[in-house]
PDB file of C-alpha atoms in Angstrom:
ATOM      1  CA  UNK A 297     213.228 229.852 125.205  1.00 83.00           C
ATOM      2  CA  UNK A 298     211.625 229.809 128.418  1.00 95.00           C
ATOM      3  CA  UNK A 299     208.502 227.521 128.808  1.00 98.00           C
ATOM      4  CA  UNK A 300     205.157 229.571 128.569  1.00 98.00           C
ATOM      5  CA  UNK A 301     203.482 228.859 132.236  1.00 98.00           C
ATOM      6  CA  UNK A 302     200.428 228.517 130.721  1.00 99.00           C
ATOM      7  CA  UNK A 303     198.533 227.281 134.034  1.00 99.00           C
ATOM      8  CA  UNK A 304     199.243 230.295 135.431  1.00 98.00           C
ATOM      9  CA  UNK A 305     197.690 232.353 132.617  1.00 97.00           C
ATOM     10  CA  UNK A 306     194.287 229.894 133.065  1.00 98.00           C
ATOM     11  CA  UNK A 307     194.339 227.895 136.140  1.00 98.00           C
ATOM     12  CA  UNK A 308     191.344 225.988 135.248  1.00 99.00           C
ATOM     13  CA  UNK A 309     192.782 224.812 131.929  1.00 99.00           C
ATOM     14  CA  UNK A 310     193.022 221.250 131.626  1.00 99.00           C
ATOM     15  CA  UNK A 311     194.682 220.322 128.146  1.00 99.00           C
ATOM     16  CA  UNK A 312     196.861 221.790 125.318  1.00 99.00           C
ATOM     17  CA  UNK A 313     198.826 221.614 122.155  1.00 99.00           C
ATOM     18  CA  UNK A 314     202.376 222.470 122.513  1.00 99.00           C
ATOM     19  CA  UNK A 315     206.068 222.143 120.230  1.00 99.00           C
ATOM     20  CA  UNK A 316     208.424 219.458 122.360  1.00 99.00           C
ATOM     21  CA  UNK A 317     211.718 221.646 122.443  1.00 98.00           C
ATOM     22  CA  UNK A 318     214.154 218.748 123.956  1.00 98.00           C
ATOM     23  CA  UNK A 319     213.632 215.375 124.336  1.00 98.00           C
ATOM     24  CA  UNK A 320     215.571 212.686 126.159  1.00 98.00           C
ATOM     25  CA  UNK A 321     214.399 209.275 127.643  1.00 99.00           C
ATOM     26  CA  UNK A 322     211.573 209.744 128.889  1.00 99.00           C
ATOM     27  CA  UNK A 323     212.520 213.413 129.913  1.00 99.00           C
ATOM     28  CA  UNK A 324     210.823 216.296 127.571  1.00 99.00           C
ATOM     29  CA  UNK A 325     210.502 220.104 127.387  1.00 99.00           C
ATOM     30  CA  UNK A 326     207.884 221.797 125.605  1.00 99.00           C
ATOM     31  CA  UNK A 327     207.295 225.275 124.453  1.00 99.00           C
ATOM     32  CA  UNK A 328     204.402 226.069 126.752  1.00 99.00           C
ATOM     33  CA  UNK A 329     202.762 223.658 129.551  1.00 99.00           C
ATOM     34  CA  UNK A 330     199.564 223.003 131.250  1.00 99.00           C
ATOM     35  CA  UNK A 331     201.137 220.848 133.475  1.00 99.00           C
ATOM     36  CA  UNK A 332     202.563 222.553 136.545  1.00 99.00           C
ATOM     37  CA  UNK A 333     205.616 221.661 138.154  1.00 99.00           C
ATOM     38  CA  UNK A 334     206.781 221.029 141.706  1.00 98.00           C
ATOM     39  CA  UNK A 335     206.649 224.489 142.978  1.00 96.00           C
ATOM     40  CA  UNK A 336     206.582 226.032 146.826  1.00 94.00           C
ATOM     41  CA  UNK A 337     205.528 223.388 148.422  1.00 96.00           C
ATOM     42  CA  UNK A 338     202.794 222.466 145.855  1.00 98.00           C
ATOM     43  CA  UNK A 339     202.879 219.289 144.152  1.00 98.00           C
ATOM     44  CA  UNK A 340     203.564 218.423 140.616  1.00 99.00           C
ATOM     45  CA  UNK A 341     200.104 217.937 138.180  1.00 99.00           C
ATOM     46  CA  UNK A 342     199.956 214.452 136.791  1.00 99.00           C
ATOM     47  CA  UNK A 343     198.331 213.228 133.318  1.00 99.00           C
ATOM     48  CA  UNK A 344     199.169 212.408 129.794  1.00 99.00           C
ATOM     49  CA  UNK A 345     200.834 213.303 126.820  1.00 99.00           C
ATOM     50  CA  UNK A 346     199.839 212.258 123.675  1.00 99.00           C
ATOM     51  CA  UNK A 347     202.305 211.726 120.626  1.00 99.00           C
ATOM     52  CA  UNK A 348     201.586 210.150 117.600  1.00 97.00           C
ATOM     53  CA  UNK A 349     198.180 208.719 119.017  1.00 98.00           C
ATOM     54  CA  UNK A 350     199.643 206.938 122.238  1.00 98.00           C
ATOM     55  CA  UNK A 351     199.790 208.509 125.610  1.00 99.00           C
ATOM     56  CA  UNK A 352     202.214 208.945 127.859  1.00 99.00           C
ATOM     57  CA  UNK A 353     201.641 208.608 131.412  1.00 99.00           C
ATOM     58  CA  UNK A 354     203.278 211.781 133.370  1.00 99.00           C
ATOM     59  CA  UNK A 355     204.435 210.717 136.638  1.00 98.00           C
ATOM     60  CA  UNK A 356     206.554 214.020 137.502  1.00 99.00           C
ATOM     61  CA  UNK A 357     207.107 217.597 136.400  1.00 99.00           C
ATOM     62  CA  UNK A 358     209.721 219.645 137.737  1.00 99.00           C
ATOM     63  CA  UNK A 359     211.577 222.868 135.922  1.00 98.00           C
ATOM     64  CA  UNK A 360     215.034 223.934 135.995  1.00 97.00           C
ATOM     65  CA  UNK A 361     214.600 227.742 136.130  1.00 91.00           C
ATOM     66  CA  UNK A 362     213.605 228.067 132.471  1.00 95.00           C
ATOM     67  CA  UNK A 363     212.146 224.853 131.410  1.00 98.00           C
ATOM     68  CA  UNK A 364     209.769 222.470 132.398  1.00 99.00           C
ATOM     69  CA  UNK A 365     210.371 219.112 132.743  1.00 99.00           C
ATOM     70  CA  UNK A 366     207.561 216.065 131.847  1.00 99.00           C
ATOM     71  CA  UNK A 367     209.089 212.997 132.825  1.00 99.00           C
ATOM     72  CA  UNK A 368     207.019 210.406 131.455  1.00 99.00           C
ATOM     73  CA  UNK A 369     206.481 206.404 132.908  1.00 98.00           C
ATOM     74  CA  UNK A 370     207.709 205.366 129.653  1.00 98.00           C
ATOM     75  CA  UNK A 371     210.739 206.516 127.297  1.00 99.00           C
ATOM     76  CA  UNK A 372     209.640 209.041 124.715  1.00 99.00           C
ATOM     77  CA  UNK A 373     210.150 208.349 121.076  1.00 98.00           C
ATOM     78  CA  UNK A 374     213.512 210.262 120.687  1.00 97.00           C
ATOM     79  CA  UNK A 375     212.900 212.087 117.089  1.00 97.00           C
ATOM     80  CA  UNK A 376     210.186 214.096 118.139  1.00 98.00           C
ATOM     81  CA  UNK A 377     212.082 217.486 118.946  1.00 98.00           C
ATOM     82  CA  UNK A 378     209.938 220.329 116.972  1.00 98.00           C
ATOM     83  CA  UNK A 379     206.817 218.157 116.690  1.00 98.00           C
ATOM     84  CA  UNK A 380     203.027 219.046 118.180  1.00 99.00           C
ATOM     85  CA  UNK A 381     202.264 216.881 121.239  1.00 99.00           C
ATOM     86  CA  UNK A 382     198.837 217.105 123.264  1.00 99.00           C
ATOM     87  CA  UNK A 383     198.901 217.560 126.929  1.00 99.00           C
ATOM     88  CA  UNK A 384     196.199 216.605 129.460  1.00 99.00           C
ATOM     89  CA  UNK A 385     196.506 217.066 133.216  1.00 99.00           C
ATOM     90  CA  UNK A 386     194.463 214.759 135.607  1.00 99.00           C
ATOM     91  CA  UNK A 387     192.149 217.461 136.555  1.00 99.00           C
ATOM     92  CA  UNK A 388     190.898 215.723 140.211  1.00 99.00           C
ATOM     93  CA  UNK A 389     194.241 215.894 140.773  1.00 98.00           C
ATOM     94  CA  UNK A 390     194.713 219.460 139.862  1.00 99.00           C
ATOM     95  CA  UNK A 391     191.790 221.000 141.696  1.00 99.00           C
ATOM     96  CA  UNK A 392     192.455 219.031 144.993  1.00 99.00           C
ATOM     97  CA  UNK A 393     195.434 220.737 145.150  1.00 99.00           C
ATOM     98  CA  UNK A 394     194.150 224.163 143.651  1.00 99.00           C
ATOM     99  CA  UNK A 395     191.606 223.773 147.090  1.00 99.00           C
ATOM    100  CA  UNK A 396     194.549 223.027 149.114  1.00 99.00           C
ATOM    101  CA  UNK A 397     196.988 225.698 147.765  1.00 98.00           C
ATOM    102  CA  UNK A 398     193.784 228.100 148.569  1.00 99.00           C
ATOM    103  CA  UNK A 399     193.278 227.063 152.205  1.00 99.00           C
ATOM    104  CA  UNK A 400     196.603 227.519 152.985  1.00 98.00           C
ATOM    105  CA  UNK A 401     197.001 231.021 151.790  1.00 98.00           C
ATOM    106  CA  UNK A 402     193.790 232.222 153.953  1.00 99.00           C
ATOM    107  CA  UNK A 403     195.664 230.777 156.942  1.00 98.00           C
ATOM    108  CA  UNK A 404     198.378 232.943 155.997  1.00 97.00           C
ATOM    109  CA  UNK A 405     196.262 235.896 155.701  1.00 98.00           C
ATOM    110  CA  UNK A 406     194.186 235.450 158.924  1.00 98.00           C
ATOM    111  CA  UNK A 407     197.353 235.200 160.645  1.00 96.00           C
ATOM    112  CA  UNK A 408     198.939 237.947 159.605  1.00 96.00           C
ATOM    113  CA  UNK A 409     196.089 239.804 159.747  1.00 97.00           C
ATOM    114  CA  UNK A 410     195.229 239.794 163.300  1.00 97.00           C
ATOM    115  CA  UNK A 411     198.758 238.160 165.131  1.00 95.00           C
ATOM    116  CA  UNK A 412     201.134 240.138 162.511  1.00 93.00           C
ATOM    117  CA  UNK A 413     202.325 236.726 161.902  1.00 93.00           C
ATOM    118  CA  UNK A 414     204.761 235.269 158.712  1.00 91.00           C
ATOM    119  CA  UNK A 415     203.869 231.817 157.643  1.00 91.00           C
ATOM    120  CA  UNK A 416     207.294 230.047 156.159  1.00 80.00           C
ATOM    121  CA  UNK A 417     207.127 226.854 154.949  1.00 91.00           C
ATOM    122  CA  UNK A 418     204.520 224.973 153.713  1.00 95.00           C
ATOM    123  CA  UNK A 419     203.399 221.503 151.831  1.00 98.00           C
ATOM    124  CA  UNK A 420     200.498 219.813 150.266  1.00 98.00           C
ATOM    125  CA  UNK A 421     199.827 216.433 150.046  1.00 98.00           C
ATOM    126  CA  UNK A 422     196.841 214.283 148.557  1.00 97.00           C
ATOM    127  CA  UNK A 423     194.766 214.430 151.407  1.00 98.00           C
ATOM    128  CA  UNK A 424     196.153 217.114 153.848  1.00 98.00           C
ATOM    129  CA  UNK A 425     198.399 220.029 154.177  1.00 98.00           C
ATOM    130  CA  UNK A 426     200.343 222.151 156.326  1.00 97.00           C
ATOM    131  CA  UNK A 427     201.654 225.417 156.752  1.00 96.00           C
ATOM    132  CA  UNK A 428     204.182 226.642 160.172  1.00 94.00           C
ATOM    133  CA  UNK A 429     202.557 230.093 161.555  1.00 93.00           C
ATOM    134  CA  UNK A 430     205.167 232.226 163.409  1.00 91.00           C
ATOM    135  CA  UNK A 431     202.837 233.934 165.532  1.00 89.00           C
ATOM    136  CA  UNK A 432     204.472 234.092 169.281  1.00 85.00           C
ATOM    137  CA  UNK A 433     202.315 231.491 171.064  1.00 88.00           C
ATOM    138  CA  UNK A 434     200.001 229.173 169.300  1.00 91.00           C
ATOM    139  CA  UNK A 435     197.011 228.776 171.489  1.00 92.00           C
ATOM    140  CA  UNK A 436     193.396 227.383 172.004  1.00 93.00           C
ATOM    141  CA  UNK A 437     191.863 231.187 171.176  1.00 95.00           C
ATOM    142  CA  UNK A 438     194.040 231.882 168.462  1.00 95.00           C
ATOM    143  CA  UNK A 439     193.600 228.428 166.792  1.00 96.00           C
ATOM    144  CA  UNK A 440     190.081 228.853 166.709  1.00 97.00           C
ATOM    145  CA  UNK A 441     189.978 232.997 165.665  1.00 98.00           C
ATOM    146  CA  UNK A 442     191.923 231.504 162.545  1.00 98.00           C
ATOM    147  CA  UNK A 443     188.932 228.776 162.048  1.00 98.00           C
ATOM    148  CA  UNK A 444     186.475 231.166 162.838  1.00 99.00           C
ATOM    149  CA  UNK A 445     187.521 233.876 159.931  1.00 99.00           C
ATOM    150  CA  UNK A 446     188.763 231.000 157.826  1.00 99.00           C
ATOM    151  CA  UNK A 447     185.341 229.877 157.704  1.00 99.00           C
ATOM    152  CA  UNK A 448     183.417 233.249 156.963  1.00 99.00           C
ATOM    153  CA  UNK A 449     185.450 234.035 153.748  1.00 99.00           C
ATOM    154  CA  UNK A 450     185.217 230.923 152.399  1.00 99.00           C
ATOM    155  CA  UNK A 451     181.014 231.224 153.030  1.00 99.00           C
ATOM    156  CA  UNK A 452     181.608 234.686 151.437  1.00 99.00           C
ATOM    157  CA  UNK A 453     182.213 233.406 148.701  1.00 99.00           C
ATOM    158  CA  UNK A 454     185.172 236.292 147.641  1.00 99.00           C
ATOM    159  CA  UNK A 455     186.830 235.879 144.951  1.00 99.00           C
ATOM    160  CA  UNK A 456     190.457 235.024 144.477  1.00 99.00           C
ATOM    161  CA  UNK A 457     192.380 237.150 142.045  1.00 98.00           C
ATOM    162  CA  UNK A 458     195.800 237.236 140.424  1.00 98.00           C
ATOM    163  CA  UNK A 459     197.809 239.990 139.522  1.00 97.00           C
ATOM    164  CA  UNK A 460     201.416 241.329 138.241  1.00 97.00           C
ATOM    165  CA  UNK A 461     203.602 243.816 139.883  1.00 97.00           C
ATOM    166  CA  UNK A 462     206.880 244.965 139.092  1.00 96.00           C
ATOM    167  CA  UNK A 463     209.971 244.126 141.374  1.00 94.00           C
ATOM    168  CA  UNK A 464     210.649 247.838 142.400  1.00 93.00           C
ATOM    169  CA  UNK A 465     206.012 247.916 143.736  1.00 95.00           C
ATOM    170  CA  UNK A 466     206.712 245.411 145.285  1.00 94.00           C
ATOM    171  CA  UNK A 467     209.924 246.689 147.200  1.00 91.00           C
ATOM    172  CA  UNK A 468     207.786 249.620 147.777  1.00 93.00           C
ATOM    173  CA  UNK A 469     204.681 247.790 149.675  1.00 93.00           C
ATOM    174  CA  UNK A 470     205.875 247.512 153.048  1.00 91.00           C
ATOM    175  CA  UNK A 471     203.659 244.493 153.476  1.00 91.00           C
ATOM    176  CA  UNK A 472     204.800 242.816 150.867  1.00 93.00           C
ATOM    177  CA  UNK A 473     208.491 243.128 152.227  1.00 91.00           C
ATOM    178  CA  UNK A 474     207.372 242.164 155.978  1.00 88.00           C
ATOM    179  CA  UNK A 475     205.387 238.961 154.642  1.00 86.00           C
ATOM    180  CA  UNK A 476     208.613 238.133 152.183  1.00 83.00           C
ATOM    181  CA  UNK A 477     211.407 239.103 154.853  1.00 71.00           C
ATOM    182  CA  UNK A 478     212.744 235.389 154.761  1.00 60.00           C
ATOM    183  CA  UNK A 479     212.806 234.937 150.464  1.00 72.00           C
ATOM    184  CA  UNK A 480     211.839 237.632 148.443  1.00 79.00           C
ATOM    185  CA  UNK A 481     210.514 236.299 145.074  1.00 88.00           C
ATOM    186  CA  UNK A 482     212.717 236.157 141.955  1.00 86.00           C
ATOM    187  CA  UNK A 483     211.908 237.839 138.457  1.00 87.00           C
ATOM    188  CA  UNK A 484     210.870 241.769 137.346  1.00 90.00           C
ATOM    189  CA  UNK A 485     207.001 240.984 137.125  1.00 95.00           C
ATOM    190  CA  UNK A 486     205.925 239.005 140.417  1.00 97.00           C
ATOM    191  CA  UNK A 487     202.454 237.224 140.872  1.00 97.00           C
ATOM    192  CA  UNK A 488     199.814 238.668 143.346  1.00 98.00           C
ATOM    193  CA  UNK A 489     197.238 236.719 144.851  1.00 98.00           C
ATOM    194  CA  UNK A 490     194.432 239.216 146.509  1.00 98.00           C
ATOM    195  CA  UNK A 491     191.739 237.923 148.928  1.00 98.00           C
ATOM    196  CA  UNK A 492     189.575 240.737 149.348  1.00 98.00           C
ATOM    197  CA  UNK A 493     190.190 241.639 153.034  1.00 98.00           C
ATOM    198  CA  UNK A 494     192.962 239.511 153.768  1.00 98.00           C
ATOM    199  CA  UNK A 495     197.013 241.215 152.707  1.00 97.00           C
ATOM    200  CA  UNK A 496     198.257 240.269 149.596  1.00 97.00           C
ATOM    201  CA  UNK A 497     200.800 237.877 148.973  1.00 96.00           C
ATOM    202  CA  UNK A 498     203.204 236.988 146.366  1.00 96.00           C
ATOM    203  CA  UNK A 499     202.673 233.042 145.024  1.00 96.00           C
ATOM    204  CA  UNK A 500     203.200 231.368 141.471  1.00 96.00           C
ATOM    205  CA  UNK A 501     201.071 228.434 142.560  1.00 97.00           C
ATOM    206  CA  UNK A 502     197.407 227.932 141.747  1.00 98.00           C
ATOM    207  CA  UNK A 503     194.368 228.309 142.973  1.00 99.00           C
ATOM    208  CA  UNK A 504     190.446 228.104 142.970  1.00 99.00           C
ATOM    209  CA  UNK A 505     188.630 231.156 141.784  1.00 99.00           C
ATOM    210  CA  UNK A 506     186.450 231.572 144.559  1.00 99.00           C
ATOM    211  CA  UNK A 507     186.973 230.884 148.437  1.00 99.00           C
ATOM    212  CA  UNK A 508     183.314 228.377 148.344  1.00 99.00           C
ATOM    213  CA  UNK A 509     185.227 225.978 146.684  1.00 99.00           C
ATOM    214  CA  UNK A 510     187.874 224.904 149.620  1.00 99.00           C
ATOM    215  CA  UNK A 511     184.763 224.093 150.662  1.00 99.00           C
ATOM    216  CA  UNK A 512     184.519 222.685 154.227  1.00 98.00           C
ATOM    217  CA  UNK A 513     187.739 221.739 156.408  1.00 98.00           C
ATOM    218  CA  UNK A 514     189.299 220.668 159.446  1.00 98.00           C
ATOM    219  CA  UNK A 515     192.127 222.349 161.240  1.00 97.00           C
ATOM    220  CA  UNK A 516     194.648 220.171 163.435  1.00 94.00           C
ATOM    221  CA  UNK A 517     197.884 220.668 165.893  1.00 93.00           C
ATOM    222  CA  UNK A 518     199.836 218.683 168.107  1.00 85.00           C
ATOM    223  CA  UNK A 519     201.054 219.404 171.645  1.00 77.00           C
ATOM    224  CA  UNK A 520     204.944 219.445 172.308  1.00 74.00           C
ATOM    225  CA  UNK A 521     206.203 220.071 175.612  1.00 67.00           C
ATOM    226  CA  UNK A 522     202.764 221.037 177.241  1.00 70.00           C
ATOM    227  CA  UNK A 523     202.551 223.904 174.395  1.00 76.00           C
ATOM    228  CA  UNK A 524     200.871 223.811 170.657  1.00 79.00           C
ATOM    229  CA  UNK A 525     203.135 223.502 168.005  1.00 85.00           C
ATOM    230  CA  UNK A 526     202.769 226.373 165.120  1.00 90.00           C
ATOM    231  CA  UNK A 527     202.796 223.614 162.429  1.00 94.00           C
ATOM    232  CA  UNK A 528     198.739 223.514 161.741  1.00 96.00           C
ATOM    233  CA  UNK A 529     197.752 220.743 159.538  1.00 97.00           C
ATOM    234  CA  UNK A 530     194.635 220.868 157.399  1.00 98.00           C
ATOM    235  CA  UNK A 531     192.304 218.472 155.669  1.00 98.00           C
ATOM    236  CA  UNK A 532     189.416 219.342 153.365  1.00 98.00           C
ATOM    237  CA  UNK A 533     186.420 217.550 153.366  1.00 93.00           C
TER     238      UNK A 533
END
């Protein structure tokens, strides 16, 4: 049974009660988790699990396609397959990235908003992020259009929503296929994040409900070759 992605279904939930369906080591599956995995180029919540009154320091979550994975510091008792655990993510942790995972996606917007531009990969760390922008020339002006708009929505205050579509909508948005061209997401029902006035686009990551909270931010590049790379790097504040 797949796990329930329950920090998709509330983003700002920070603890549950779930059935451990496999245990091995200190590797365990559960029946629905709070705890999100490695995913996109968002990191992995940390936290605890609690069994039997002791806690269990979660160091990694990953998932395998159907499952997903807590790998805990310490080995797991190993009879404990069918039996109620509590789980409890590190919630500074969490919302750091939430702001992050945020950020990034109205740099994705902005750019293909006004350069028609596809933003491929991406990664968050602790205390930074960055996303590559294929627009055709990164320059001065079109670094700081993206900085200028990047700051009004998040002043704005506009709300960040997620929604489901099914696979053959989405083949059927010709936005959504330009701004996917390079992976088009897997499954029937596929997760849309709207930003009023920005496109949507398709992520299974999480996010802050409202643009305020990425709160202020810096924007960064580097120079290769007498020309600015496309790789912009940002840090929250």
């Amino acid at each position: 049974m797949k796990t329930r992605e329950l920090f998709l279904d509330d983003q700002y939930m920070k603890e549950c009660d779930s059935k451990v369906t496999m245990v091995e080591f200190t590797d365990m599956t559960v029946d629905q988790s709070v705890f999100f995995p490695t995913r996109a180029g968002e990191p992995n919540d940390k936290g605890t699990v609690t069994i039997n009154g002791k806690d269990y320091v979660i160091v990694d979550v990953w998932e395998d396609g159907e499952n997903i994975h807590l790998i805990s510091l310490d080995t797991y008792p190993q009879d404990i397959a069918g039996q109620t655990v509590h789980q409890k993510i590190d919630w500074d942790v969490r919302y750091n990235h939430m702001r992050y995972r945020s950020a990034l996606f109205l740099i994705s917007g902005i750019a293909y908003k006004f350069y028609n531009a596809r933003c491929r990969m991406n990664q968050t760390y602790e205390d930074n992020a960055w996303i590559d922008v294929y627009v055709d020339e990164m320059n001065e002006e079109k670094l700081e259009k993206i900085k200028t708009e990047m700051k009004k929505i998040i002043e704005s205050g506009i709300d960040i929503n997620a929604s489901y579509i099914s696979r053959d909508e989405f083949t059927k948005n010709s936005q959504l296929m330009n701004l996917s061209k390079d992976k088009m997401p897997e499954g029937d029902n596929i997760r849309i994040i709207n930003i009023s006035g920005l496109p949507m686009q398709p992520d299974n990551g999480v996010h802050v409900k409202n643009t305020r909270e990425i709160g202020d931010f810096e924007i960064t590049t580097t120079m290769a070759k007498g020309k600015m790379e496309r790789r912009l790097t940002v840090k929250l504040k």
